[in-house]
């Protein structure tokens, strides 16, 4: 059952604060009992700005969100991508905040920030220590009211390149990256606000100019089209005063009318296709559905779950489990103006998509006879309740929810309505929406096939967008005027931070069972959930003595997610869904992990399922055959992805032949092919032991309560497991450039580095993380500012040390424009060499100390963060005061120490440089660099050598 709905709302029109401010309290919502509600106060300023305040003193942090009700749906034909482009420009300075200063100020305050754009809104947000609230509001207000005079042609051009790089990285250079763009283009009529994607078209980005940008700002970025939501360790009266000060004098912009829903209309099936650099043919069917918040939305969500989500779905039963396709799924996605019911199937190589379409249609039709069961609704409602509760685990989650509800529903408390819609779904509703939107209805049917395999499409293309007529949209850009606020204070002065609240690490308890299992936990009662993380040491490294079976840790973990002695995997999944719980087994380089989440009220039943999963796996042959085939296909698919090729080749070069870290954790085609079901059974029997395991518990439960529920773990038989010792990586005699050809790659992937050292909390490893912060560890680092902000070569560039208990690499990396490949290598190496030679500046040192030192307030907020902190203590055998020791090191470290670390741990002449890109586009420029070039294939094997020129 979902929690009882109840709330207390006070509606008023009283004036708050100074008489001339005219800030009105609209409503106040408080929590009663155990109801699911986010308490808040909502205000309206005289200029139309909406303010929402959520008070929560559980952690010394505050989250500020400014949401503008404008996204790509407000763009004009021929100017797609503008809303997202503008989001980038909002970080490039304003009258009182210099270029790149927004990121720097927030980082310097110990905070984090970003912005996002979708079809319907753009939001900007910061999470900062609560004493930095005024700084966050000052920054947001300055760009709302004082942006345009700081916009320059140079900034415009650099950010245009950055957005184009983002498109290259996330769309053009990513397998299946154009699926959504082509679906939208062909689903909606020409000119419809959803007929293009948020990223936009390159030709449109090339077409726009600075004046277009300024007009977009003037039309949509007024306070009357914005909601400021502040949540966390704050007092509402203080927030109101500050928001009035910084936002109250900004003049209102032109009035903004809500757009009306515009669901797509199709007369017949539209077949479209394109060829991509992929291994698996893909079919995507998209049916028009209504907008978000529509009365049919929840029923369509249930329908999608029954047809194509999880192991109890029709698609899983008919298609995936029988190995007729790699995957098949369904979902109902909604936006402000329309929705889309999407069905996707990933076929095995060389399979014709006409067969895939036939399979999908037969499975969809099966729903008519299968119908909807009580269990279907129970699973959906329990999972929905759990998802809603888990969204409230952080202040940022609660603030984002309030902001979204206000923007699209004019009701921050829409969570109550959402619950009512979920609770109210009936079997009849689900059957009705199936008949109304899916059965016999036309859809857009997109085939994505490997290059040169056009014959695999479902049907020949039969639709072309008609651009001779366009959906009529209002012209919004007449008579726009830039009027700045007139203030009685000096906005150029950055606010002084308030008194910082002392940050304390979570109190925790520890225990050790007789069989060797170590336990660590902490009580956290902000939401009624329990999170558990069981870690079994070893993972991929257990194959070090037998590389011929590499990938077995991954395959064994996958098998534990399947049938048990008493449950089929479908029945097991159903039981979890009815509880709103999850149990997931996975494997990494150094460990196997089991993640458990549960509502507290359902913990006993969830733990009973955990016991079943851990100790009674069935290890069925048909499950093994299916998962092994999927793992082999996944390995083969890596050869289509430049990022995977770059990382895999880089690891092979770093660690050398016969080192376990030179082999991907999922294994190779040869190693996985050799693995048998008996191998998996033996791996499980030999290596899953409490003697090398630890359990982290975070949630609304006491130590006594939880330890009383773990008898099944006390019975876990112990066995001796030996974790292989690390093998020293080969030395690098001199820096060379290794090149892998990826024809037609839109971008090049770059990896630069060497094998450095293992993790330690208070030695050189920790100190090098402080050293690297200025080089490549933050947005305002030298590497990122150079390659992204100054040159426009990339969407993002970074560097860092990656050690665990074992030595890990120092790596500098980026995906860069193809035409800037050689130049990017030059800039990377220039920054590394410069930092090695001359070290850090005093300003960078202070910035690093401020940023890292004040970020502690954000480290222990969510159950996941607490679990990560506690897990680290057990994994590395740390004392609770290690955090204090790190703080002491941070406060005392000098420029001389940082410079010495840079000189020691940045051996620029002894690194590998790996580049994956289109040879015909990039090789000529690479050959002009002063490096020996060794050409490799996608597996890291030599294919030739190119001499230096």
GROMACS .gro file of N, CA, C and O in nm, residues 313-409:
model
  388
  313UNK      N    1   0.807  -0.899  -1.793
  313UNK     CA    2   0.743  -0.839  -1.910
  313UNK      C    3   0.724  -0.941  -2.021
  313UNK      O    4   0.790  -1.045  -2.027
  314UNK      N    5   0.633  -0.908  -2.111
  314UNK     CA    6   0.606  -0.995  -2.226
  314UNK      C    7   0.730  -1.004  -2.315
  314UNK      O    8   0.765  -1.112  -2.364
  315UNK      N    9   0.797  -0.892  -2.337
  315UNK     CA   10   0.915  -0.892  -2.422
  315UNK      C   11   1.024  -0.982  -2.366
  315UNK      O   12   1.090  -1.056  -2.440
  316UNK      N   13   1.046  -0.977  -2.235
  316UNK     CA   14   1.151  -1.060  -2.176
  316UNK      C   15   1.118  -1.207  -2.197
  316UNK      O   16   1.203  -1.287  -2.237
  317UNK      N   17   0.995  -1.242  -2.169
  317UNK     CA   18   0.952  -1.383  -2.181
  317UNK      C   19   0.962  -1.433  -2.324
  317UNK      O   20   1.014  -1.542  -2.351
  318UNK      N   21   0.915  -1.353  -2.420
  318UNK     CA   22   0.906  -1.400  -2.558
  318UNK      C   23   1.034  -1.381  -2.638
  318UNK      O   24   1.059  -1.457  -2.733
  319UNK      N   25   1.112  -1.279  -2.605
  319UNK     CA   26   1.222  -1.239  -2.694
  319UNK      C   27   1.358  -1.254  -2.629
  319UNK      O   28   1.447  -1.319  -2.684
  320UNK      N   29   1.376  -1.195  -2.510
  320UNK     CA   30   1.509  -1.192  -2.450
  320UNK      C   31   1.546  -1.328  -2.391
  320UNK      O   32   1.654  -1.381  -2.417
  321UNK      N   33   1.458  -1.386  -2.312
  321UNK     CA   34   1.491  -1.512  -2.245
  321UNK      C   35   1.515  -1.624  -2.346
  321UNK      O   36   1.599  -1.712  -2.324
  322UNK      N   37   1.443  -1.619  -2.457
  322UNK     CA   38   1.461  -1.721  -2.561
  322UNK      C   39   1.574  -1.688  -2.658
  322UNK      O   40   1.589  -1.755  -2.761
  323UNK      N   41   1.649  -1.580  -2.628
  323UNK     CA   42   1.765  -1.540  -2.709
  323UNK      C   43   1.729  -1.510  -2.854
  323UNK      O   44   1.807  -1.536  -2.946
  324UNK      N   45   1.611  -1.454  -2.873
  324UNK     CA   46   1.573  -1.412  -3.008
  324UNK      C   47   1.626  -1.272  -3.039
  324UNK      O   48   1.627  -1.230  -3.155
  325UNK      N   49   1.667  -1.201  -2.935
  325UNK     CA   50   1.728  -1.069  -2.951
  325UNK      C   51   1.811  -1.039  -2.827
  325UNK      O   52   1.792  -1.101  -2.721
  326UNK      N   53   1.900  -0.944  -2.841
  326UNK     CA   54   1.985  -0.907  -2.729
  326UNK      C   55   1.905  -0.838  -2.619
  326UNK      O   56   1.926  -0.862  -2.501
  327UNK      N   57   1.813  -0.750  -2.658
  327UNK     CA   58   1.729  -0.681  -2.561
  327UNK      C   59   1.603  -0.631  -2.629
  327UNK      O   60   1.599  -0.615  -2.751
  328UNK      N   61   1.500  -0.609  -2.548
  328UNK     CA   62   1.374  -0.551  -2.597
  328UNK      C   63   1.308  -0.481  -2.480
  328UNK      O   64   1.302  -0.537  -2.370
  329UNK      N   65   1.260  -0.360  -2.502
  329UNK     CA   66   1.205  -0.282  -2.390
  329UNK      C   67   1.098  -0.186  -2.437
  329UNK      O   68   1.084  -0.161  -2.558
  330UNK      N   69   1.021  -0.134  -2.342
  330UNK     CA   70   0.917  -0.035  -2.372
  330UNK      C   71   0.917   0.070  -2.262
  330UNK      O   72   0.949   0.041  -2.147
  331UNK      N   73   0.881   0.192  -2.297
  331UNK     CA   74   0.870   0.298  -2.197
  331UNK      C   75   0.775   0.404  -2.247
  331UNK      O   76   0.756   0.422  -2.368
  332UNK      N   77   0.714   0.475  -2.153
  332UNK     CA   78   0.629   0.589  -2.187
  332UNK      C   79   0.697   0.715  -2.136
  332UNK      O   80   0.712   0.734  -2.016
  333UNK      N   81   0.741   0.798  -2.229
  333UNK     CA   82   0.814   0.920  -2.195
  333UNK      C   83   0.724   1.040  -2.220
  333UNK      O   84   0.661   1.049  -2.326
  334UNK      N   85   0.717   1.131  -2.123
  334UNK     CA   86   0.627   1.245  -2.138
  334UNK      C   87   0.700   1.377  -2.118
  334UNK      O   88   0.793   1.387  -2.040
  335UNK      N   89   0.654   1.477  -2.191
  335UNK     CA   90   0.703   1.614  -2.175
  335UNK      C   91   0.583   1.706  -2.162
  335UNK      O   92   0.468   1.661  -2.159
  336UNK      N   93   0.607   1.836  -2.157
  336UNK     CA   94   0.499   1.930  -2.129
  336UNK      C   95   0.391   1.932  -2.236
  336UNK      O   96   0.273   1.950  -2.206
  337UNK      N   97   0.430   1.911  -2.363
  337UNK     CA   98   0.335   1.925  -2.472
  337UNK      C   99   0.287   1.792  -2.529
  337UNK      O  100   0.182   1.788  -2.594
  338UNK      N  101   0.361   1.685  -2.511
  338UNK     CA  102   0.326   1.557  -2.572
  338UNK      C  103   0.407   1.446  -2.508
  338UNK      O  104   0.504   1.470  -2.437
  339UNK      N  105   0.365   1.322  -2.537
  339UNK     CA  106   0.436   1.206  -2.488
  339UNK      C  107   0.468   1.110  -2.601
  339UNK      O  108   0.417   1.123  -2.713
  340UNK      N  109   0.553   1.012  -2.571
  340UNK     CA  110   0.595   0.914  -2.671
  340UNK      C  111   0.607   0.778  -2.604
  340UNK      O  112   0.679   0.762  -2.506
  341UNK      N  113   0.536   0.680  -2.657
  341UNK     CA  114   0.546   0.542  -2.611
  341UNK      C  115   0.647   0.473  -2.701
  341UNK      O  116   0.620   0.449  -2.818
  342UNK      N  117   0.766   0.445  -2.646
  342UNK     CA  118   0.875   0.393  -2.728
  342UNK      C  119   0.900   0.246  -2.703
  342UNK      O  120   0.899   0.199  -2.589
  343UNK      N  121   0.924   0.172  -2.810
  343UNK     CA  122   0.956   0.030  -2.803
  343UNK      C  123   1.086   0.009  -2.880
  343UNK      O  124   1.098   0.050  -2.995
  344UNK      N  125   1.185  -0.054  -2.813
  344UNK     CA  126   1.316  -0.074  -2.875
  344UNK      C  127   1.355  -0.220  -2.871
  344UNK      O  128   1.330  -0.289  -2.772
  345UNK      N  129   1.419  -0.265  -2.978
  345UNK     CA  130   1.474  -0.401  -2.984
  345UNK      C  131   1.614  -0.394  -3.041
  345UNK      O  132   1.635  -0.333  -3.146
  346UNK      N  133   1.709  -0.456  -2.970
  346UNK     CA  134   1.846  -0.466  -3.018
  346UNK      C  135   1.865  -0.608  -3.069
  346UNK      O  136   1.863  -0.704  -2.992
  347UNK      N  137   1.882  -0.624  -3.200
  347UNK     CA  138   1.891  -0.756  -3.261
  347UNK      C  139   2.035  -0.807  -3.257
  347UNK      O  140   2.131  -0.730  -3.242
  348UNK      N  141   2.050  -0.936  -3.273
  348UNK     CA  142   2.184  -0.992  -3.287
  348UNK      C  143   2.240  -0.955  -3.425
  348UNK      O  144   2.164  -0.921  -3.516
  349UNK      N  145   2.373  -0.960  -3.441
  349UNK     CA  146   2.434  -0.918  -3.568
  349UNK      C  147   2.372  -0.989  -3.689
  349UNK      O  148   2.341  -1.109  -3.683
  350UNK      N  149   2.352  -0.909  -3.795
  350UNK     CA  150   2.305  -0.959  -3.925
  350UNK      C  151   2.160  -1.008  -3.924
  350UNK      O  152   2.115  -1.067  -4.022
  351UNK      N  153   2.086  -0.984  -3.816
  351UNK     CA  154   1.945  -1.022  -3.813
  351UNK      C  155   1.862  -0.915  -3.882
  351UNK      O  156   1.881  -0.796  -3.861
  352UNK      N  157   1.767  -0.960  -3.960
  352UNK     CA  158   1.682  -0.868  -4.034
  352UNK      C  159   1.579  -0.805  -3.940
  352UNK      O  160   1.516  -0.875  -3.861
  353UNK      N  161   1.563  -0.675  -3.949
  353UNK     CA  162   1.473  -0.605  -3.858
  353UNK      C  163   1.326  -0.625  -3.893
  353UNK      O  164   1.238  -0.593  -3.812
  354UNK      N  165   1.297  -0.679  -4.011
  354UNK     CA  166   1.159  -0.716  -4.042
  354UNK      C  167   1.113  -0.826  -3.946
  354UNK      O  168   0.998  -0.826  -3.898
  355UNK      N  169   1.204  -0.921  -3.918
  355UNK     CA  170   1.172  -1.026  -3.820
  355UNK      C  171   1.154  -0.965  -3.681
  355UNK      O  172   1.067  -1.007  -3.605
  356UNK      N  173   1.236  -0.867  -3.648
  356UNK     CA  174   1.225  -0.802  -3.518
  356UNK      C  175   1.089  -0.733  -3.505
  356UNK      O  176   1.023  -0.744  -3.400
  357UNK      N  177   1.048  -0.664  -3.608
  357UNK     CA  178   0.919  -0.597  -3.603
  357UNK      C  179   0.805  -0.697  -3.584
  357UNK      O  180   0.713  -0.675  -3.505
  358UNK      N  181   0.814  -0.808  -3.654
  358UNK     CA  182   0.711  -0.911  -3.643
  358UNK      C  183   0.705  -0.965  -3.500
  358UNK      O  184   0.596  -0.983  -3.443
  359UNK      N  185   0.823  -0.991  -3.438
  359UNK     CA  186   0.827  -1.040  -3.300
  359UNK      C  187   0.763  -0.939  -3.205
  359UNK      O  188   0.686  -0.975  -3.115
  360UNK      N  189   0.797  -0.812  -3.225
  360UNK     CA  190   0.744  -0.708  -3.137
  360UNK      C  191   0.592  -0.698  -3.150
  360UNK      O  192   0.520  -0.691  -3.049
  361UNK      N  193   0.543  -0.699  -3.271
  361UNK     CA  194   0.398  -0.683  -3.291
  361UNK      C  195   0.321  -0.801  -3.231
  361UNK      O  196   0.214  -0.783  -3.173
  362UNK      N  197   0.375  -0.922  -3.245
  362UNK     CA  198   0.308  -1.039  -3.187
  362UNK      C  199   0.308  -1.031  -3.035
  362UNK      O  200   0.209  -1.066  -2.969
  363UNK      N  201   0.417  -0.983  -2.976
  363UNK     CA  202   0.423  -0.971  -2.831
  363UNK      C  203   0.331  -0.860  -2.780
  363UNK      O  204   0.269  -0.873  -2.674
  364UNK      N  205   0.323  -0.750  -2.855
  364UNK     CA  206   0.231  -0.643  -2.817
  364UNK      C  207   0.088  -0.696  -2.819
  364UNK      O  208   0.008  -0.671  -2.727
  365UNK      N  209   0.055  -0.769  -2.923
  365UNK     CA  210  -0.081  -0.824  -2.935
  365UNK      C  211  -0.112  -0.922  -2.823
  365UNK      O  212  -0.228  -0.937  -2.782
  366UNK      N  213  -0.011  -0.989  -2.771
  366UNK     CA  214  -0.032  -1.084  -2.662
  366UNK      C  215  -0.090  -1.017  -2.539
  366UNK      O  216  -0.156  -1.081  -2.456
  367UNK      N  217  -0.062  -0.888  -2.524
  367UNK     CA  218  -0.116  -0.816  -2.408
  367UNK      C  219  -0.268  -0.825  -2.404
  367UNK      O  220  -0.328  -0.830  -2.296
  368UNK      N  221  -0.332  -0.827  -2.520
  368UNK     CA  222  -0.478  -0.831  -2.523
  368UNK      C  223  -0.533  -0.953  -2.452
  368UNK      O  224  -0.635  -0.947  -2.382
  369UNK      N  225  -0.470  -1.068  -2.471
  369UNK     CA  226  -0.518  -1.190  -2.407
  369UNK      C  227  -0.462  -1.204  -2.266
  369UNK      O  228  -0.529  -1.257  -2.177
  370UNK      N  229  -0.339  -1.153  -2.244
  370UNK     CA  230  -0.281  -1.161  -2.110
  370UNK      C  231  -0.353  -1.071  -2.012
  370UNK      O  232  -0.386  -1.109  -1.900
  371UNK      N  233  -0.377  -0.948  -2.056
  371UNK     CA  234  -0.446  -0.853  -1.970
  371UNK      C  235  -0.361  -0.800  -1.857
  371UNK      O  236  -0.238  -0.809  -1.860
  372UNK      N  237  -0.428  -0.744  -1.757
  372UNK     CA  238  -0.361  -0.682  -1.642
  372UNK      C  239  -0.400  -0.760  -1.517
  372UNK      O  240  -0.517  -0.787  -1.494
  373UNK      N  241  -0.302  -0.794  -1.436
  373UNK     CA  242  -0.329  -0.869  -1.313
  373UNK      C  243  -0.319  -0.778  -1.191
  373UNK      O  244  -0.262  -0.668  -1.197
  374UNK      N  245  -0.372  -0.825  -1.079
  374UNK     CA  246  -0.357  -0.751  -0.953
  374UNK      C  247  -0.210  -0.735  -0.918
  374UNK      O  248  -0.169  -0.630  -0.866
  375UNK      N  249  -0.132  -0.837  -0.949
  375UNK     CA  250   0.011  -0.833  -0.919
  375UNK      C  251   0.081  -0.725  -1.001
  375UNK      O  252   0.174  -0.659  -0.953
  376UNK      N  253   0.040  -0.707  -1.126
  376UNK     CA  254   0.096  -0.600  -1.209
  376UNK      C  255   0.080  -0.465  -1.141
  376UNK      O  256   0.175  -0.386  -1.132
  377UNK      N  257  -0.041  -0.438  -1.094
  377UNK     CA  258  -0.068  -0.309  -1.030
  377UNK      C  259   0.006  -0.298  -0.897
  377UNK      O  260   0.057  -0.190  -0.863
  378UNK      N  261   0.012  -0.408  -0.823
  378UNK     CA  262   0.084  -0.406  -0.696
  378UNK      C  263   0.231  -0.373  -0.716
  378UNK      O  264   0.289  -0.292  -0.643
  379UNK      N  265   0.292  -0.437  -0.815
  379UNK     CA  266   0.434  -0.411  -0.843
  379UNK      C  267   0.455  -0.265  -0.882
  379UNK      O  268   0.546  -0.199  -0.834
  380UNK      N  269   0.371  -0.215  -0.972
  380UNK     CA  270   0.386  -0.079  -1.020
  380UNK      C  271   0.371   0.021  -0.906
  380UNK      O  272   0.453   0.113  -0.891
  381UNK      N  273   0.270   0.005  -0.823
  381UNK     CA  274   0.244   0.103  -0.718
  381UNK      C  275   0.350   0.099  -0.609
  381UNK      O  276   0.392   0.204  -0.558
  382UNK      N  277   0.398  -0.020  -0.575
  382UNK     CA  278   0.503  -0.029  -0.473
  382UNK      C  279   0.634   0.032  -0.523
  382UNK      O  280   0.701   0.106  -0.449
  383UNK      N  281   0.670   0.003  -0.647
  383UNK     CA  282   0.793   0.060  -0.703
  383UNK      C  283   0.782   0.211  -0.717
  383UNK      O  284   0.879   0.284  -0.692
  384UNK      N  285   0.664   0.259  -0.756
  384UNK     CA  286   0.645   0.404  -0.771
  384UNK      C  287   0.660   0.475  -0.637
  384UNK      O  288   0.723   0.581  -0.628
  385UNK      N  289   0.604   0.416  -0.531
  385UNK     CA  290   0.618   0.474  -0.397
  385UNK      C  291   0.765   0.480  -0.357
  385UNK      O  292   0.816   0.583  -0.310
  386UNK      N  293   0.836   0.369  -0.378
  386UNK     CA  294   0.977   0.363  -0.343
  386UNK      C  295   1.057   0.466  -0.420
  386UNK      O  296   1.144   0.535  -0.364
  387UNK      N  297   1.029   0.481  -0.549
  387UNK     CA  298   1.102   0.577  -0.632
  387UNK      C  299   1.078   0.720  -0.584
  387UNK      O  300   1.171   0.801  -0.579
  388UNK      N  301   0.954   0.751  -0.549
  388UNK     CA  302   0.923   0.885  -0.501
  388UNK      C  303   0.998   0.914  -0.371
  388UNK      O  304   1.053   1.023  -0.352
  389UNK      N  305   0.999   0.817  -0.280
  389UNK     CA  306   1.068   0.836  -0.152
  389UNK      C  307   1.218   0.856  -0.174
  389UNK      O  308   1.281   0.944  -0.114
  390UNK      N  309   1.277   0.774  -0.261
  390UNK     CA  310   1.422   0.782  -0.281
  390UNK      C  311   1.464   0.911  -0.351
  390UNK      O  312   1.580   0.952  -0.341
  391UNK      N  313   1.371   0.975  -0.422
  391UNK     CA  314   1.402   1.105  -0.481
  391UNK      C  315   1.429   1.210  -0.373
  391UNK      O  316   1.489   1.314  -0.400
  392UNK      N  317   1.381   1.184  -0.253
  392UNK     CA  318   1.390   1.283  -0.146
  392UNK      C  319   1.510   1.260  -0.056
  392UNK      O  320   1.519   1.315   0.053
  393UNK      N  321   1.607   1.180  -0.102
  393UNK     CA  322   1.723   1.146  -0.019
  393UNK      C  323   1.818   1.263  -0.001
  393UNK      O  324   1.897   1.265   0.093
  394UNK      N  325   1.815   1.360  -0.091
  394UNK     CA  326   1.906   1.475  -0.082
  394UNK      C  327   1.826   1.605  -0.090
  394UNK      O  328   1.714   1.608  -0.141
  395UNK      N  329   1.885   1.711  -0.039
  395UNK     CA  330   1.821   1.843  -0.052
  395UNK      C  331   1.806   1.880  -0.199
  395UNK      O  332   1.704   1.933  -0.241
  396UNK      N  333   1.907   1.848  -0.280
  396UNK     CA  334   1.898   1.881  -0.422
  396UNK      C  335   1.782   1.806  -0.487
  396UNK      O  336   1.712   1.860  -0.573
  397UNK      N  337   1.759   1.680  -0.446
  397UNK     CA  338   1.646   1.604  -0.501
  397UNK      C  339   1.513   1.666  -0.465
  397UNK      O  340   1.423   1.676  -0.549
  398UNK      N  341   1.499   1.710  -0.342
  398UNK     CA  342   1.374   1.772  -0.298
  398UNK      C  343   1.352   1.907  -0.367
  398UNK      O  344   1.241   1.938  -0.412
  399UNK      N  345   1.458   1.985  -0.376
  399UNK     CA  346   1.448   2.116  -0.441
  399UNK      C  347   1.413   2.100  -0.589
  399UNK      O  348   1.326   2.170  -0.642
  400UNK      N  349   1.478   2.007  -0.657
  400UNK     CA  350   1.449   1.984  -0.799
  400UNK      C  351   1.304   1.944  -0.820
  400UNK      O  352   1.240   1.986  -0.917
  401UNK      N  353   1.252   1.860  -0.729
  401UNK     CA  354   1.113   1.817  -0.740
  401UNK      C  355   1.018   1.934  -0.722
  401UNK      O  356   0.923   1.951  -0.799
  402UNK      N  357   1.042   2.015  -0.622
  402UNK     CA  358   0.957   2.133  -0.599
  402UNK      C  359   0.961   2.228  -0.719
  402UNK      O  360   0.857   2.279  -0.763
  403UNK      N  361   1.081   2.252  -0.771
  403UNK     CA  362   1.095   2.344  -0.883
  403UNK      C  363   1.022   2.294  -1.007
  403UNK      O  364   0.955   2.370  -1.077
  404UNK      N  365   1.034   2.165  -1.035
  404UNK     CA  366   0.968   2.107  -1.152
  404UNK      C  367   0.816   2.114  -1.138
  404UNK      O  368   0.746   2.152  -1.231
  405UNK      N  369   0.767   2.076  -1.023
  405UNK     CA  370   0.622   2.079  -1.001
  405UNK      C  371   0.567   2.221  -1.016
  405UNK      O  372   0.460   2.243  -1.074
  406UNK      N  373   0.639   2.319  -0.962
  406UNK     CA  374   0.592   2.457  -0.973
  406UNK      C  375   0.594   2.505  -1.118
  406UNK      O  376   0.500   2.568  -1.166
  407UNK      N  377   0.701   2.472  -1.190
  407UNK     CA  378   0.716   2.519  -1.327
  407UNK      C  379   0.606   2.465  -1.417
  407UNK      O  380   0.550   2.539  -1.500
  408UNK      N  381   0.575   2.338  -1.402
  408UNK     CA  382   0.483   2.274  -1.496
  408UNK      C  383   0.340   2.255  -1.443
  408UNK      O  384   0.249   2.230  -1.520
  409UNK      N  385   0.322   2.267  -1.312
  409UNK     CA  386   0.188   2.246  -1.256
  409UNK      C  387   0.138   2.364  -1.174
  409UNK      O  388   0.026   2.362  -1.127
   0.00000   0.00000   0.00000
